[in-house]
PDB file of C-alpha atoms in Angstrom:
ATOM      1  CA  UNK L   1       2.980  -0.115  25.225  1.00 84.00           C
ATOM      2  CA  UNK L   2       1.407  -0.541  22.007  1.00 91.00           C
ATOM      3  CA  UNK L   3      -2.430  -0.884  21.623  1.00 94.00           C
ATOM      4  CA  UNK L   4      -3.820  -3.520  20.316  1.00 96.00           C
ATOM      5  CA  UNK L   5      -4.443  -3.654  16.029  1.00 96.00           C
ATOM      6  CA  UNK L   6      -7.381  -5.298  14.163  1.00 97.00           C
ATOM      7  CA  UNK L   7      -6.737  -5.683  10.217  1.00 96.00           C
ATOM      8  CA  UNK L   8      -9.731  -5.436   8.030  1.00 96.00           C
ATOM      9  CA  UNK L   9      -8.895  -7.729   5.606  1.00 95.00           C
ATOM     10  CA  UNK L  10     -10.517  -8.518   2.010  1.00 94.00           C
ATOM     11  CA  UNK L  11      -9.900  -9.599  -1.888  1.00 93.00           C
ATOM     12  CA  UNK L  12     -10.128  -6.152  -3.456  1.00 92.00           C
ATOM     13  CA  UNK L  13     -12.963  -4.284  -4.183  1.00 92.00           C
ATOM     14  CA  UNK L  14     -14.483  -6.535  -1.398  1.00 94.00           C
ATOM     15  CA  UNK L  15     -15.676  -3.523   0.419  1.00 94.00           C
ATOM     16  CA  UNK L  16     -13.152  -2.802   3.410  1.00 94.00           C
ATOM     17  CA  UNK L  17     -12.575   1.266   3.481  1.00 94.00           C
ATOM     18  CA  UNK L  18     -16.289   1.763   3.262  1.00 95.00           C
ATOM     19  CA  UNK L  19     -17.246  -0.638   6.587  1.00 97.00           C
ATOM     20  CA  UNK L  20     -13.370   0.749   7.786  1.00 96.00           C
ATOM     21  CA  UNK L  21     -16.026   3.967   7.542  1.00 96.00           C
ATOM     22  CA  UNK L  22     -19.036   2.915   9.335  1.00 97.00           C
ATOM     23  CA  UNK L  23     -16.801   0.818  11.842  1.00 97.00           C
ATOM     24  CA  UNK L  24     -14.817   3.989  13.087  1.00 97.00           C
ATOM     25  CA  UNK L  25     -18.019   5.992  14.394  1.00 96.00           C
ATOM     26  CA  UNK L  26     -19.279   2.844  16.048  1.00 96.00           C
ATOM     27  CA  UNK L  27     -15.337   2.900  18.033  1.00 96.00           C
ATOM     28  CA  UNK L  28     -15.730   6.252  18.727  1.00 96.00           C
ATOM     29  CA  UNK L  29     -19.595   6.615  19.203  1.00 94.00           C
ATOM     30  CA  UNK L  30     -18.087   3.744  23.007  1.00 94.00           C
ATOM     31  CA  UNK L  31     -15.318   6.309  24.072  1.00 93.00           C
ATOM     32  CA  UNK L  32     -12.620   4.486  21.678  1.00 95.00           C
ATOM     33  CA  UNK L  33      -9.808   6.500  20.322  1.00 95.00           C
ATOM     34  CA  UNK L  34      -8.419   4.780  17.366  1.00 96.00           C
ATOM     35  CA  UNK L  35      -5.936   5.552  15.327  1.00 94.00           C
ATOM     36  CA  UNK L  36      -5.619   3.393  11.407  1.00 95.00           C
ATOM     37  CA  UNK L  37      -2.928   2.232   9.137  1.00 92.00           C
ATOM     38  CA  UNK L  38      -3.996   2.272   5.737  1.00 88.00           C
ATOM     39  CA  UNK L  39      -1.088  -0.756   3.686  1.00 82.00           C
ATOM     40  CA  UNK L  40      -0.314  -0.130   0.223  1.00 73.00           C
ATOM     41  CA  UNK L  41       2.023  -2.483  -1.417  1.00 65.00           C
ATOM     42  CA  UNK L  42       3.156  -0.308  -3.721  1.00 59.00           C
ATOM     43  CA  UNK L  43       5.282   2.837  -3.522  1.00 59.00           C
ATOM     44  CA  UNK L  44       3.261   5.716  -2.786  1.00 59.00           C
ATOM     45  CA  UNK L  45       3.289   9.408  -3.022  1.00 64.00           C
ATOM     46  CA  UNK L  46       0.985  11.585  -1.357  1.00 68.00           C
ATOM     47  CA  UNK L  47       2.318  14.661  -1.508  1.00 70.00           C
ATOM     48  CA  UNK L  48       1.192  17.156  -4.740  1.00 77.00           C
ATOM     49  CA  UNK L  49       4.266  18.288  -6.514  1.00 85.00           C
ATOM     50  CA  UNK L  50       4.722  22.058  -6.300  1.00 83.00           C
ATOM     51  CA  UNK L  51       3.240  21.920  -2.415  1.00 84.00           C
ATOM     52  CA  UNK L  52       6.222  22.811   0.306  1.00 83.00           C
ATOM     53  CA  UNK L  53       6.344  19.694   1.356  1.00 82.00           C
ATOM     54  CA  UNK L  54       7.068  17.991  -2.637  1.00 85.00           C
ATOM     55  CA  UNK L  55       9.909  20.354  -2.816  1.00 85.00           C
ATOM     56  CA  UNK L  56      11.440  19.406   0.375  1.00 90.00           C
ATOM     57  CA  UNK L  57      11.672  15.787  -0.022  1.00 84.00           C
ATOM     58  CA  UNK L  58      12.818  16.493  -4.194  1.00 86.00           C
ATOM     59  CA  UNK L  59      14.987  18.928  -2.168  1.00 86.00           C
ATOM     60  CA  UNK L  60      16.187  16.488  -0.144  1.00 86.00           C
ATOM     61  CA  UNK L  61      14.679  16.205   2.913  1.00 87.00           C
ATOM     62  CA  UNK L  62      14.314  11.667   4.287  1.00 87.00           C
ATOM     63  CA  UNK L  63      11.537  13.694   6.437  1.00 86.00           C
ATOM     64  CA  UNK L  64       8.848  15.957   5.950  1.00 88.00           C
ATOM     65  CA  UNK L  65       6.680  16.717   8.663  1.00 83.00           C
ATOM     66  CA  UNK L  66       3.235  18.971   8.001  1.00 86.00           C
ATOM     67  CA  UNK L  67       1.897  20.900  11.100  1.00 84.00           C
ATOM     68  CA  UNK L  68      -0.483  22.821  11.885  1.00 85.00           C
ATOM     69  CA  UNK L  69      -2.746  24.124  15.210  1.00 88.00           C
ATOM     70  CA  UNK L  70      -5.024  20.177  14.773  1.00 90.00           C
ATOM     71  CA  UNK L  71      -2.752  18.489  11.738  1.00 84.00           C
ATOM     72  CA  UNK L  72       0.361  16.803  12.068  1.00 84.00           C
ATOM     73  CA  UNK L  73       1.499  14.459   8.937  1.00 84.00           C
ATOM     74  CA  UNK L  74       5.107  13.198   8.268  1.00 86.00           C
ATOM     75  CA  UNK L  75       6.276  11.619   5.007  1.00 84.00           C
ATOM     76  CA  UNK L  76       9.347  10.110   6.373  1.00 87.00           C
ATOM     77  CA  UNK L  77      11.906   7.918   3.480  1.00 87.00           C
ATOM     78  CA  UNK L  78      12.506   4.028   4.955  1.00 88.00           C
ATOM     79  CA  UNK L  79      15.027   1.376   3.972  1.00 91.00           C
ATOM     80  CA  UNK L  80      12.307  -1.507   4.094  1.00 92.00           C
ATOM     81  CA  UNK L  81       9.202  -1.685   5.242  1.00 88.00           C
ATOM     82  CA  UNK L  82       8.214  -0.825   9.037  1.00 91.00           C
ATOM     83  CA  UNK L  83       6.311  -4.096  11.316  1.00 92.00           C
ATOM     84  CA  UNK L  84       2.621  -3.562  12.109  1.00 92.00           C
ATOM     85  CA  UNK L  85       4.187  -3.113  16.266  1.00 93.00           C
ATOM     86  CA  UNK L  86       7.049  -0.701  15.246  1.00 93.00           C
ATOM     87  CA  UNK L  87       4.610   1.716  13.224  1.00 93.00           C
ATOM     88  CA  UNK L  88       2.380   1.768  16.730  1.00 94.00           C
ATOM     89  CA  UNK L  89       5.348   2.237  18.308  1.00 94.00           C
ATOM     90  CA  UNK L  90       6.617   5.410  16.937  1.00 91.00           C
ATOM     91  CA  UNK L  91       2.812   7.149  16.070  1.00 91.00           C
ATOM     92  CA  UNK L  92      -0.278   5.317  17.558  1.00 94.00           C
ATOM     93  CA  UNK L  93       1.130   5.215  21.335  1.00 93.00           C
ATOM     94  CA  UNK L  94      -1.333   8.087  22.229  1.00 93.00           C
ATOM     95  CA  UNK L  95      -4.491   5.754  20.741  1.00 95.00           C
ATOM     96  CA  UNK L  96      -6.339   2.693  22.369  1.00 95.00           C
ATOM     97  CA  UNK L  97      -6.693   0.792  19.465  1.00 96.00           C
ATOM     98  CA  UNK L  98      -5.259   0.575  16.113  1.00 96.00           C
ATOM     99  CA  UNK L  99      -8.047   0.250  12.876  1.00 96.00           C
ATOM    100  CA  UNK L 100      -5.871  -1.549   9.165  1.00 94.00           C
ATOM    101  CA  UNK L 101      -7.329  -1.530   6.210  1.00 93.00           C
ATOM    102  CA  UNK L 102      -5.161  -4.518   4.717  1.00 89.00           C
ATOM    103  CA  UNK L 103      -1.649  -6.898   6.135  1.00 90.00           C
ATOM    104  CA  UNK L 104      -3.948 -10.372   5.609  1.00 90.00           C
ATOM    105  CA  UNK L 105       0.341 -11.871   5.935  1.00 89.00           C
ATOM    106  CA  UNK L 106       0.999 -10.272   9.461  1.00 91.00           C
ATOM    107  CA  UNK L 107       0.530 -12.050  12.742  1.00 92.00           C
ATOM    108  CA  UNK L 108      -2.171  -9.388  14.320  1.00 95.00           C
ATOM    109  CA  UNK L 109      -5.874 -10.143  14.634  1.00 96.00           C
ATOM    110  CA  UNK L 110      -7.926  -9.813  11.453  1.00 96.00           C
ATOM    111  CA  UNK L 111     -11.626  -9.070  10.386  1.00 97.00           C
ATOM    112  CA  UNK L 112     -12.606  -9.820   6.904  1.00 96.00           C
ATOM    113  CA  UNK L 113     -15.027  -8.066   5.007  1.00 97.00           C
ATOM    114  CA  UNK L 114     -16.299 -10.639   1.736  1.00 96.00           C
ATOM    115  CA  UNK L 115     -18.686  -9.244  -0.730  1.00 94.00           C
ATOM    116  CA  UNK L 116     -20.024 -12.672  -2.656  1.00 92.00           C
ATOM    117  CA  UNK L 117     -20.958 -10.242  -6.091  1.00 92.00           C
ATOM    118  CA  UNK L 118     -16.868  -9.321  -5.992  1.00 89.00           C
ATOM    119  CA  UNK L 119     -15.549 -12.949  -5.167  1.00 90.00           C
ATOM    120  CA  UNK L 120     -16.532 -16.466  -5.308  1.00 88.00           C
ATOM    121  CA  UNK L 121     -15.121 -17.403  -2.026  1.00 88.00           C
ATOM    122  CA  UNK L 122     -13.127 -15.525   0.568  1.00 87.00           C
ATOM    123  CA  UNK L 123      -9.396 -15.361   1.752  1.00 89.00           C
ATOM    124  CA  UNK L 124     -10.112 -16.946   4.736  1.00 86.00           C
ATOM    125  CA  UNK L 125     -11.646 -20.451   5.778  1.00 79.00           C
ATOM    126  CA  UNK L 126     -12.722 -23.401   7.551  1.00 79.00           C
ATOM    127  CA  UNK L 127      -9.885 -24.759   7.708  1.00 78.00           C
ATOM    128  CA  UNK L 128      -6.655 -21.678   7.791  1.00 79.00           C
ATOM    129  CA  UNK L 129      -9.187 -19.326   9.878  1.00 76.00           C
ATOM    130  CA  UNK L 130      -6.546 -19.910  12.988  1.00 79.00           C
ATOM    131  CA  UNK L 131      -3.811 -19.474  11.318  1.00 81.00           C
ATOM    132  CA  UNK L 132      -4.606 -16.213   9.346  1.00 86.00           C
ATOM    133  CA  UNK L 133      -5.493 -14.928  13.421  1.00 92.00           C
ATOM    134  CA  UNK L 134      -8.991 -14.356  11.823  1.00 95.00           C
ATOM    135  CA  UNK L 135     -11.497 -13.184  14.638  1.00 95.00           C
ATOM    136  CA  UNK L 136     -14.726 -12.278  12.527  1.00 96.00           C
ATOM    137  CA  UNK L 137     -15.973 -12.597   9.096  1.00 95.00           C
ATOM    138  CA  UNK L 138     -18.607  -9.494   7.707  1.00 97.00           C
ATOM    139  CA  UNK L 139     -20.197 -10.810   4.717  1.00 96.00           C
ATOM    140  CA  UNK L 140     -23.647 -10.687   2.566  1.00 93.00           C
ATOM    141  CA  UNK L 141     -23.476 -14.000   2.956  1.00 93.00           C
ATOM    142  CA  UNK L 142     -23.218 -17.229   5.434  1.00 87.00           C
ATOM    143  CA  UNK L 143     -19.419 -18.023   6.041  1.00 86.00           C
ATOM    144  CA  UNK L 144     -18.450 -21.206   7.449  1.00 84.00           C
ATOM    145  CA  UNK L 145     -15.236 -20.602   9.161  1.00 88.00           C
ATOM    146  CA  UNK L 146     -16.359 -20.959  12.876  1.00 89.00           C
ATOM    147  CA  UNK L 147     -15.574 -17.782  13.700  1.00 92.00           C
ATOM    148  CA  UNK L 148     -18.672 -14.879  14.356  1.00 94.00           C
ATOM    149  CA  UNK L 149     -19.712 -13.541  11.061  1.00 95.00           C
ATOM    150  CA  UNK L 150     -21.699  -9.969  10.813  1.00 97.00           C
ATOM    151  CA  UNK L 151     -24.015  -8.685   7.606  1.00 96.00           C
ATOM    152  CA  UNK L 152     -22.285  -5.792   5.686  1.00 96.00           C
ATOM    153  CA  UNK L 153     -24.429  -3.010   7.919  1.00 97.00           C
ATOM    154  CA  UNK L 154     -23.538  -4.191  11.229  1.00 97.00           C
ATOM    155  CA  UNK L 155     -20.687  -1.900  12.108  1.00 97.00           C
ATOM    156  CA  UNK L 156     -21.669  -1.564  15.432  1.00 97.00           C
ATOM    157  CA  UNK L 157     -21.864  -5.160  16.661  1.00 97.00           C
ATOM    158  CA  UNK L 158     -18.555  -5.619  15.381  1.00 97.00           C
ATOM    159  CA  UNK L 159     -17.805  -2.306  17.382  1.00 97.00           C
ATOM    160  CA  UNK L 160     -19.396  -4.132  20.317  1.00 95.00           C
ATOM    161  CA  UNK L 161     -17.278  -7.174  19.639  1.00 96.00           C
ATOM    162  CA  UNK L 162     -13.620  -5.660  19.251  1.00 96.00           C
ATOM    163  CA  UNK L 163     -14.025  -3.519  22.115  1.00 95.00           C
ATOM    164  CA  UNK L 164     -15.498  -6.986  24.518  1.00 93.00           C
ATOM    165  CA  UNK L 165     -12.380  -9.438  23.012  1.00 91.00           C
ATOM    166  CA  UNK L 166      -9.704  -6.716  22.534  1.00 91.00           C
ATOM    167  CA  UNK L 167     -10.014  -3.779  24.902  1.00 91.00           C
ATOM    168  CA  UNK L 168     -11.802  -5.441  28.275  1.00 87.00           C
ATOM    169  CA  UNK L 169     -15.634  -4.180  27.824  1.00 81.00           C
ATOM    170  CA  UNK L 170     -18.483  -6.358  29.669  1.00 69.00           C
ATOM    171  CA  UNK L 171     -21.536  -6.952  27.943  1.00 59.00           C
ATOM    172  CA  UNK L 172     -23.619  -4.464  29.334  1.00 58.00           C
ATOM    173  CA  UNK L 173     -21.977  -1.971  27.196  1.00 57.00           C
ATOM    174  CA  UNK L 174     -19.690  -0.803  30.585  1.00 60.00           C
ATOM    175  CA  UNK L 175     -15.544  -0.939  30.564  1.00 55.00           C
ATOM    176  CA  UNK L 176     -14.436  -4.005  33.107  1.00 57.00           C
ATOM    177  CA  UNK L 177     -11.653  -2.256  35.587  1.00 46.00           C
TER     178      UNK L 177
END
């Protein structure tokens, strides 16, 4: 069984990464084992030229793994982009929750980060919030979506909201049976 997936979405420069950096420690403080997936709509390169893993890929390896006593990294050539459930099934079965950055077009629950000084309007608004599977908004201004809205510095409250709505955490801070 794959863990719940929550997509943190928003327009470019809205503060998605910054908010995730605040959210992850709050989820961990609740005892939640979290994995993250960053979506990149373009091709990307993780290896640095000249490193052994880069050399292996250049020589024709379609899957390269770098392993140490504390970390494991896999670079795998794919024929087409994997879906979130496929990625979760292959790499995240040992986690309780997956937080993504991006994947606005996915059919997974979403929390949008919106900053008024970066963009006039958010991606999700009243009328498309259910279609986009919006579960909450994080913003520096009031946004009328009919969904809970949190401030940009309310990562602790967002973590509790995720834990209650998706992981069985009850109001008093205890885990349900």
